[in-house]
Short mmCIF file of C-alpha atoms in Angstrom, two decimals:
data_model
loop_
_atom_site.label_atom_id
_atom_site.label_comp_id
_atom_site.label_asym_id
_atom_site.label_seq_id
_atom_site.Cartn_x
_atom_site.Cartn_y
_atom_site.Cartn_z
CA MET A 133 121.94 147.29 102.42
CA ILE A 134 119.29 146.53 99.84
CA GLU A 135 116.48 144.75 101.56
CA VAL A 136 115.49 141.77 99.38
CA LYS A 137 111.94 139.98 99.88
CA ARG A 138 112.93 136.35 101.39
CA ASN A 139 111.33 133.66 100.01
CA VAL A 140 111.92 129.73 101.54
CA LEU A 141 112.34 127.43 98.43
CA LEU A 142 111.42 124.01 99.58
CA ASN A 143 111.99 122.65 96.06
CA PRO A 144 114.94 120.69 95.14
CA GLY A 145 117.05 123.64 93.64
CA PRO A 146 117.82 126.43 93.13
CA ALA A 147 118.36 126.98 97.25
CA THR A 148 117.24 129.68 99.12
CA THR A 149 120.39 132.02 99.25
CA THR A 150 121.66 134.65 101.97
CA ASP A 151 121.26 138.15 100.77
CA SER A 152 125.10 138.43 100.89
CA VAL A 153 125.44 136.00 98.21
CA LYS A 154 122.70 137.97 96.48
CA LEU A 155 124.57 141.25 96.55
CA ALA A 156 127.90 139.72 95.97
CA GLN A 157 126.80 139.95 92.35
CA ILE A 158 126.66 143.60 92.30
CA VAL A 159 130.38 144.24 91.33
CA PRO A 160 132.06 146.60 88.88
CA ASP A 161 131.72 145.65 85.73
CA ILE A 162 134.97 143.91 84.46
CA CYS A 163 136.04 141.82 81.47
CA PRO A 164 136.55 138.10 82.62
CA ARG A 165 139.73 137.87 80.75
CA GLU A 166 141.31 140.31 83.65
CA LYS A 167 143.78 138.63 85.69
CA GLU A 168 141.92 139.81 89.06
CA PHE A 169 138.96 137.49 87.85
CA ARG A 170 141.32 134.81 86.82
CA GLN A 171 142.66 134.90 90.39
CA VAL A 172 138.85 134.76 91.70
CA MET A 173 138.12 131.73 89.55
CA GLU A 174 141.32 129.72 90.34
CA ASP A 175 140.58 130.30 94.35
CA ILE A 176 136.95 128.95 93.68
CA ARG A 177 138.25 125.95 91.58
CA LYS A 178 140.91 125.14 94.40
CA ASP A 179 137.95 125.64 97.10
CA LEU A 180 135.66 123.18 95.15
CA VAL A 181 138.10 120.18 95.44
CA ARG A 182 138.72 120.84 99.09
CA ILE A 183 135.08 120.68 100.12
CA VAL A 184 135.25 116.78 98.73
CA HIS A 185 138.60 116.69 100.64
CA GLY A 186 140.50 116.13 97.21
CA ASP A 187 144.32 116.45 97.19
CA LEU A 188 145.23 119.65 94.48
CA LYS A 189 148.16 117.61 93.33
CA ARG A 190 145.77 114.52 91.87
CA TYR A 191 142.32 116.18 91.75
CA THR A 192 140.96 119.56 89.77
CA SER A 193 137.75 121.31 88.98
CA VAL A 194 136.48 122.42 85.76
CA LEU A 195 133.90 125.23 85.51
CA PHE A 196 131.07 125.39 82.88
CA CYS A 197 128.18 127.66 81.99
CA GLY A 198 124.88 126.02 82.66
CA SER A 199 122.71 123.85 84.96
CA GLY A 200 123.53 120.85 86.76
CA THR A 201 122.89 118.77 83.69
CA ILE A 202 125.71 119.97 81.74
CA GLY A 203 127.87 118.32 84.17
CA MET A 204 126.19 115.10 83.16
CA ASP A 205 126.51 115.78 79.90
CA VAL A 206 130.31 116.98 80.12
CA CYS A 207 130.97 113.56 82.09
CA LEU A 208 129.40 110.95 79.95
CA ASN A 209 130.28 112.69 76.70
CA SER A 210 133.68 113.17 77.33
CA LEU A 211 134.96 110.19 79.42
CA LEU A 212 133.94 107.24 77.21
CA PRO A 213 136.68 105.78 75.22
CA ALA A 214 136.27 104.86 71.56
CA TYR A 215 134.26 101.58 71.32
CA LYS A 216 133.65 101.22 74.95
CA LYS A 217 130.22 101.47 76.92
CA VAL A 218 128.65 103.06 79.70
CA LEU A 219 126.79 101.34 82.83
CA ILE A 220 124.03 103.47 84.16
CA ILE A 221 123.07 102.33 87.70
CA ASN A 222 119.47 103.56 87.11
CA ASN A 223 117.07 103.81 90.20
CA GLY A 224 115.37 107.29 89.50
CA SER A 225 114.51 109.96 87.22
CA TYR A 226 118.11 111.61 87.31
CA SER A 227 119.94 108.70 86.39
CA GLN A 228 117.20 108.05 83.72
CA ARG A 229 118.51 111.59 82.49
CA ALA A 230 122.10 110.04 82.05
CA VAL A 231 120.28 107.33 79.68
CA GLU A 232 119.02 110.17 77.70
CA ILE A 233 121.92 111.98 77.16
CA CYS A 234 123.86 108.88 76.03
CA ASP A 235 120.79 108.07 73.64
CA TYR A 236 121.42 111.59 72.34
CA TYR A 237 125.25 111.08 71.10
CA GLY A 238 124.81 107.61 69.98
CA MET A 239 127.01 106.24 72.90
CA ARG A 240 126.85 102.68 73.72
CA TYR A 241 125.52 101.99 77.40
CA ILE A 242 123.80 99.74 79.64
CA ASN A 243 120.60 100.73 81.56
CA LEU A 244 120.88 98.60 84.63
CA THR A 245 117.26 99.88 86.18
CA PHE A 246 116.04 99.23 89.84
CA LYS A 247 113.04 100.13 91.42
CA TYR A 248 112.90 103.96 92.36
CA ASN A 249 112.39 102.88 96.18
CA GLN A 250 115.34 100.49 96.20
CA HIS A 251 118.88 100.48 96.27
CA PRO A 252 120.66 98.50 93.65
CA ASP A 253 121.49 94.96 93.86
CA PHE A 254 125.19 94.67 93.87
CA THR A 255 125.11 91.02 92.72
CA VAL A 256 123.60 92.53 89.64
CA ILE A 257 125.94 95.04 89.35
CA GLU A 258 128.85 92.92 89.51
CA LYS A 259 127.43 90.20 87.03
CA THR A 260 126.99 92.81 84.48
CA LEU A 261 130.76 94.34 85.09
CA MET A 262 132.13 90.74 84.85
CA GLU A 263 130.36 89.79 81.92
CA ASP A 264 131.24 92.79 79.80
CA PRO A 265 134.66 93.94 79.66
CA ASP A 266 133.82 97.14 77.36
CA ILE A 267 132.37 98.75 80.28
CA ALA A 268 134.54 101.53 81.02
CA LEU A 269 132.68 104.10 82.69
CA VAL A 270 130.13 103.38 85.43
CA TYR A 271 127.42 106.22 86.05
CA THR A 272 124.91 106.74 89.06
CA THR A 273 123.37 109.37 91.34
CA HIS A 274 124.14 109.95 94.93
CA ASN A 275 121.03 111.61 95.88
CA GLU A 276 118.03 110.64 93.76
CA THR A 277 116.28 114.05 93.99
CA GLY A 278 113.24 112.77 92.65
CA THR A 279 112.61 110.74 95.96
CA GLY A 280 115.45 111.67 98.13
CA LEU A 281 116.86 107.67 97.87
CA LEU A 282 120.48 108.14 99.07
CA ASN A 283 122.70 105.49 96.99
CA PRO A 284 125.68 103.71 98.58
CA ILE A 285 128.27 105.28 96.31
CA ARG A 286 131.49 104.35 98.47
CA ALA A 287 130.35 100.43 98.22
CA ILE A 288 129.40 100.91 94.24
CA GLY A 289 132.68 102.58 93.82
CA GLU A 290 134.84 99.98 95.27
CA LEU A 291 133.03 97.47 92.82
CA VAL A 292 133.74 99.73 89.97
CA HIS A 293 137.20 99.99 90.62
CA LYS A 294 137.77 96.22 91.06
CA TYR A 295 136.87 96.12 87.60
CA LYS A 296 139.05 98.67 86.40
CA ALA A 297 135.88 101.23 85.29
CA VAL A 298 135.97 104.69 85.86
CA PHE A 299 133.41 105.87 88.53
CA VAL A 300 131.22 108.94 87.67
CA VAL A 301 128.75 110.06 90.68
CA ASP A 302 126.12 112.81 90.27
CA THR A 303 126.22 115.03 93.24
CA THR A 304 124.43 117.55 92.16
CA SER A 305 121.95 117.24 95.15
CA SER A 306 124.25 116.34 97.89
CA TYR A 307 127.96 118.25 97.19
CA ALA A 308 128.48 120.44 100.20
CA MET A 309 125.59 118.83 102.02
CA ILE A 310 126.31 115.29 102.72
CA PRO A 311 130.07 115.36 103.82
CA ILE A 312 132.23 113.42 100.82
CA ASP A 313 135.46 112.49 100.70
CA ILE A 314 136.21 111.80 97.30
CA GLU A 315 139.24 109.30 97.54
CA ARG A 316 137.61 107.43 100.53
CA ASP A 317 134.12 107.29 98.50
CA ASN A 318 135.79 105.65 95.10
CA ILE A 319 134.85 108.53 93.26
CA ASP A 320 136.64 109.25 90.08
CA PHE A 321 134.49 112.34 88.97
CA CYS A 322 131.53 114.09 90.26
CA MET A 323 129.64 117.32 89.80
CA ALA A 324 127.29 119.77 91.31
CA SER A 325 126.23 123.28 90.23
CA ALA A 326 126.32 126.66 92.38
CA GLN A 327 122.71 127.11 93.19
CA LYS A 328 122.74 123.91 95.29
CA GLY A 329 124.83 122.69 98.17
CA ILE A 330 127.19 125.90 98.06
CA MET A 331 123.80 128.09 98.07
CA ALA A 332 125.07 130.56 95.30
CA MET A 333 123.21 131.69 92.29
CA THR A 334 122.30 129.73 88.96
CA GLY A 335 124.70 129.51 85.66
CA LEU A 336 127.87 127.61 86.78
CA THR A 337 128.37 123.97 87.20
CA PHE A 338 131.49 122.27 88.06
CA VAL A 339 133.16 119.13 87.25
CA ILE A 340 135.42 117.69 89.95
CA GLY A 341 137.87 114.71 89.22
CA LYS A 342 141.26 113.06 88.86
CA ILE A 343 143.89 114.95 86.83
CA ASP A 344 145.25 112.18 85.05
CA LEU A 345 141.78 110.49 83.63
CA ILE A 346 141.22 114.11 82.37
CA GLU A 347 144.39 114.33 80.40
CA GLN A 348 144.21 110.79 79.24
CA SER A 349 140.52 111.77 77.93
CA ALA A 350 142.47 114.14 75.38
CA ASP A 351 142.53 110.73 73.16
CA TYR A 352 138.97 110.38 73.63
CA PRO A 353 136.02 110.79 70.78
CA LYS A 354 135.01 114.62 70.62
CA ARG A 355 131.05 114.01 71.11
CA SER A 356 130.66 118.06 71.97
CA TYR A 357 132.47 121.12 71.38
CA TYR A 358 131.06 123.35 74.15
CA CYS A 359 130.75 120.58 76.79
CA ASN A 360 133.98 118.70 76.17
CA LEU A 361 135.61 118.50 79.45
CA TYR A 362 139.42 118.16 78.54
CA MET A 363 139.23 121.26 76.27
CA GLN A 364 137.77 123.16 79.23
CA TYR A 365 140.61 121.77 81.77
CA GLU A 366 143.37 122.36 79.39
CA TYR A 367 142.15 125.97 78.80
CA PHE A 368 142.28 126.70 82.06
CA LYS A 369 145.57 125.12 82.65
CA LYS A 370 146.71 127.51 79.83
CA THR A 371 145.18 130.51 80.78
CA GLY A 372 143.48 130.58 84.12
CA GLU A 373 140.20 131.45 81.87
CA MET A 374 137.01 129.55 80.64
CA HIS A 375 137.08 128.70 76.99
CA PHE A 376 134.08 130.81 76.75
CA THR A 377 132.42 134.02 78.23
CA PRO A 378 131.76 132.69 82.17
CA PRO A 379 128.63 134.01 84.23
CA VAL A 380 130.75 136.87 85.69
CA GLN A 381 128.11 137.81 88.32
CA THR A 382 127.46 134.36 89.49
CA VAL A 383 130.98 133.59 90.05
CA TYR A 384 131.24 136.70 92.51
CA SER A 385 128.00 134.97 94.27
CA VAL A 386 129.89 131.65 94.43
CA LYS A 387 132.90 133.33 96.09
CA GLN A 388 130.97 134.63 98.68
CA ALA A 389 128.99 131.19 99.11
CA LEU A 390 132.02 129.58 99.70
CA GLN A 391 133.33 131.99 102.39
CA GLU A 392 130.02 131.41 104.03
CA TYR A 393 130.25 127.63 103.48
CA TRP A 394 133.66 127.87 105.58
CA ASN A 395 132.62 130.01 107.84
CA GLU A 396 129.36 127.67 108.83
CA GLY A 397 131.82 124.70 108.34
CA GLU A 398 131.22 121.24 106.70
CA GLU A 399 129.99 119.30 110.01
CA GLU A 400 127.74 121.97 111.01
CA LYS A 401 126.32 122.78 108.02
CA TRP A 402 125.30 119.22 107.66
CA LYS A 403 123.82 119.32 110.97
CA ARG A 404 121.55 122.44 110.09
CA HIS A 405 120.46 120.27 106.95
CA LEU A 406 119.52 117.27 108.96
CA ARG A 407 117.64 119.33 111.75
CA VAL A 408 115.61 120.94 108.91
CA PHE A 409 114.94 117.50 107.49
CA GLU A 410 113.90 116.12 110.55
CA ALA A 411 111.49 119.03 111.06
CA ILE A 412 110.08 118.45 107.81
CA HIS A 413 109.31 114.58 108.76
CA GLU A 414 107.59 115.97 111.82
CA GLY A 415 105.63 118.17 110.06
CA ILE A 416 104.22 115.83 107.55
CA TYR A 417 103.64 113.29 110.35
CA ASN A 418 101.61 115.57 112.35
CA LEU A 419 99.31 116.36 108.94
CA GLY A 420 99.24 112.47 108.37
CA PHE A 421 101.08 112.67 105.51
CA GLN A 422 103.40 109.52 104.17
CA CYS A 423 106.50 109.36 102.38
CA LEU A 424 107.19 107.66 99.18
CA ILE A 425 110.29 105.96 100.31
CA ASP A 426 111.15 104.81 103.55
CA LYS A 427 112.86 107.54 105.74
CA GLY A 428 115.92 105.04 106.54
CA LYS A 429 116.66 105.26 102.61
CA GLN A 430 116.43 108.99 102.46
CA SER A 431 119.23 111.42 101.86
CA GLY A 432 118.66 113.69 104.73
CA LEU A 433 117.96 116.37 102.16
CA VAL A 434 114.77 115.40 99.94
CA VAL A 435 111.34 114.25 101.22
CA ALA A 436 108.80 113.07 98.43
CA VAL A 437 105.33 113.17 100.08
CA LYS A 438 102.35 111.08 98.78
CA TYR A 439 99.06 113.24 97.43
CA PRO A 440 96.59 112.27 99.57
CA ASP A 441 93.44 110.60 98.78
CA ASP A 442 90.79 113.53 99.15
CA PRO A 443 88.82 114.98 96.65
CA ASN A 444 89.52 118.27 97.50
CA TRP A 445 93.15 117.97 97.22
CA ASN A 446 94.64 119.92 94.63
CA PHE A 447 98.25 120.39 94.55
CA GLU A 448 98.48 123.59 92.00
CA ARG A 449 96.26 125.27 94.52
CA VAL A 450 98.29 124.26 97.30
CA HIS A 451 100.96 125.47 95.82
CA ASP A 452 99.94 128.68 94.82
CA TYR A 453 98.61 129.65 98.15
CA CYS A 454 102.07 128.60 100.12
CA TYR A 455 103.71 130.60 97.33
CA GLU A 456 101.70 133.54 97.91
CA LYS A 457 102.95 133.22 101.38
CA GLY A 458 106.54 133.15 100.29
CA PHE A 459 107.18 129.24 100.17
CA THR A 460 107.78 127.37 97.47
CA ILE A 461 107.16 123.52 97.25
CA TYR A 462 107.28 121.50 94.15
CA PRO A 463 106.04 117.92 92.45
CA GLY A 464 107.32 114.78 92.05
CA LYS A 465 109.22 113.26 89.44
CA ILE A 466 107.76 109.36 89.68
CA ALA A 467 105.17 109.15 86.97
CA ASP A 468 103.29 106.29 88.41
CA ASN A 469 103.23 108.00 91.92
CA GLU A 470 101.61 111.60 92.64
CA SER A 471 103.88 113.25 95.04
CA PHE A 472 105.37 116.54 96.07
CA ARG A 473 108.97 117.22 97.42
CA LEU A 474 109.67 119.23 100.28
CA CYS A 475 113.55 119.96 100.46
CA ALA A 476 116.29 120.69 103.28
CA LEU A 477 118.26 122.52 100.71
CA GLY A 478 119.81 126.12 101.06
CA ALA A 479 119.96 128.90 103.69
CA ILE A 480 117.14 127.38 105.92
CA ASP A 481 116.72 126.17 109.56
CA VAL A 482 113.93 124.73 111.78
CA ASN A 483 111.83 128.05 112.45
CA ASP A 484 111.40 128.47 108.39
CA ILE A 485 109.92 124.82 108.15
CA GLU A 486 107.47 125.25 111.30
CA SER A 487 106.32 128.63 109.62
CA PHE A 488 105.79 126.68 106.20
CA PHE A 489 103.47 123.81 108.02
CA GLU A 490 101.42 126.52 109.56
CA VAL A 491 100.75 128.26 105.88
CA LEU A 492 100.37 124.61 104.69
CA THR A 493 97.81 123.83 107.15
CA GLU A 494 96.09 127.04 106.46
CA ALA A 495 96.01 125.63 102.64
CA LEU A 496 94.56 122.63 103.47
CA VAL A 497 91.69 124.31 105.63
CA SER A 498 91.13 126.53 102.76
CA LEU A 499 90.53 123.58 100.49
CA LYS A 500 88.70 121.68 102.69
CA VAL A 501 91.11 118.85 102.73
CA GLU A 502 90.37 116.59 105.90
CA ILE A 503 93.09 116.74 108.55
CA PRO A 504 94.79 114.35 109.32
CA VAL A 505 95.24 113.26 105.54
CA LYS A 506 93.83 109.85 104.57
CA TYR A 507 95.04 107.59 102.04
CA ASP A 508 93.46 105.02 100.32
CA LYS A 509 94.71 101.73 102.08
CA GLU A 510 94.30 99.18 98.51
CA ARG A 511 96.07 102.06 96.51
CA TYR A 512 99.26 101.67 98.54
CA ASN A 513 99.29 98.10 99.61
#
């Protein structure tokens, strides 16, 4: 077997992969219009629905080339009827990206903003839905990856359906990690990408949703040629193929990653992510670091850590030291709060986190950052 240097990615994606997933990309050249390849994609599409416990008679998955953002784009531009509005429940940088997508398409929307460290206010959401019957689509993020905030999607979805709107949830950073039941969680559509929860390679994103609503969207305005959900769904239905050339090698990595997902099992995989999450918290506690949001509101997958108040602290230099030792960390996404993120994604376990904190401690010592790290009380009070 080919030996591949193993890096531990603690950034929010792409995630650390197994060698078997990497090597699954080494396949004989094949035209993606062959029956053999169509069968691979058909099997993948069914498995993606099964992961969220969807009934294959009512739900389907549709594949697209691209990163997770293409799934957001597809759902927003494809599922809004003419003259209707999107309600975006926005408490983080990834929900804000949905606002930017609506702006680019010139779609009508309401940007319902809440603090980045707080759950949305249900009273405000219901008042907005009640007062504006033009709202046809409600969008939010499950795991706000900038902070690790976990939004209560089941309860939000119940409220959305009370007012007969369609509920779209960005599950890019929670799918195949946090257990999801698409029907019980009141989700009409969700999306994710191959390089995160299922721990495959980058280049493939998928939208999972209700077949009847996709077919209904055939009559909605066509806002994008490449990113239209109905067009891609219809092409799969007729031919078993993607409308345009798929990322062939990535698809094979997904096939292998899904096999490994089922071998590990939903429950055991989530337990592993949680123990990695707890190990991250233990490590930052031992060094004196503080979280950007309360642990009780975190998803179990992302920990946003405040920069310490130390004149010798330099994130770039800490990053570079860790990177040279095989560990990748990533800056935060909240503009007014300097932070970095440590994530429990990918094919990693507690021993990787313990090794990382040894390296992080070395980095702090080399920069002469005081340990335990210190914070200015006035700044964070």
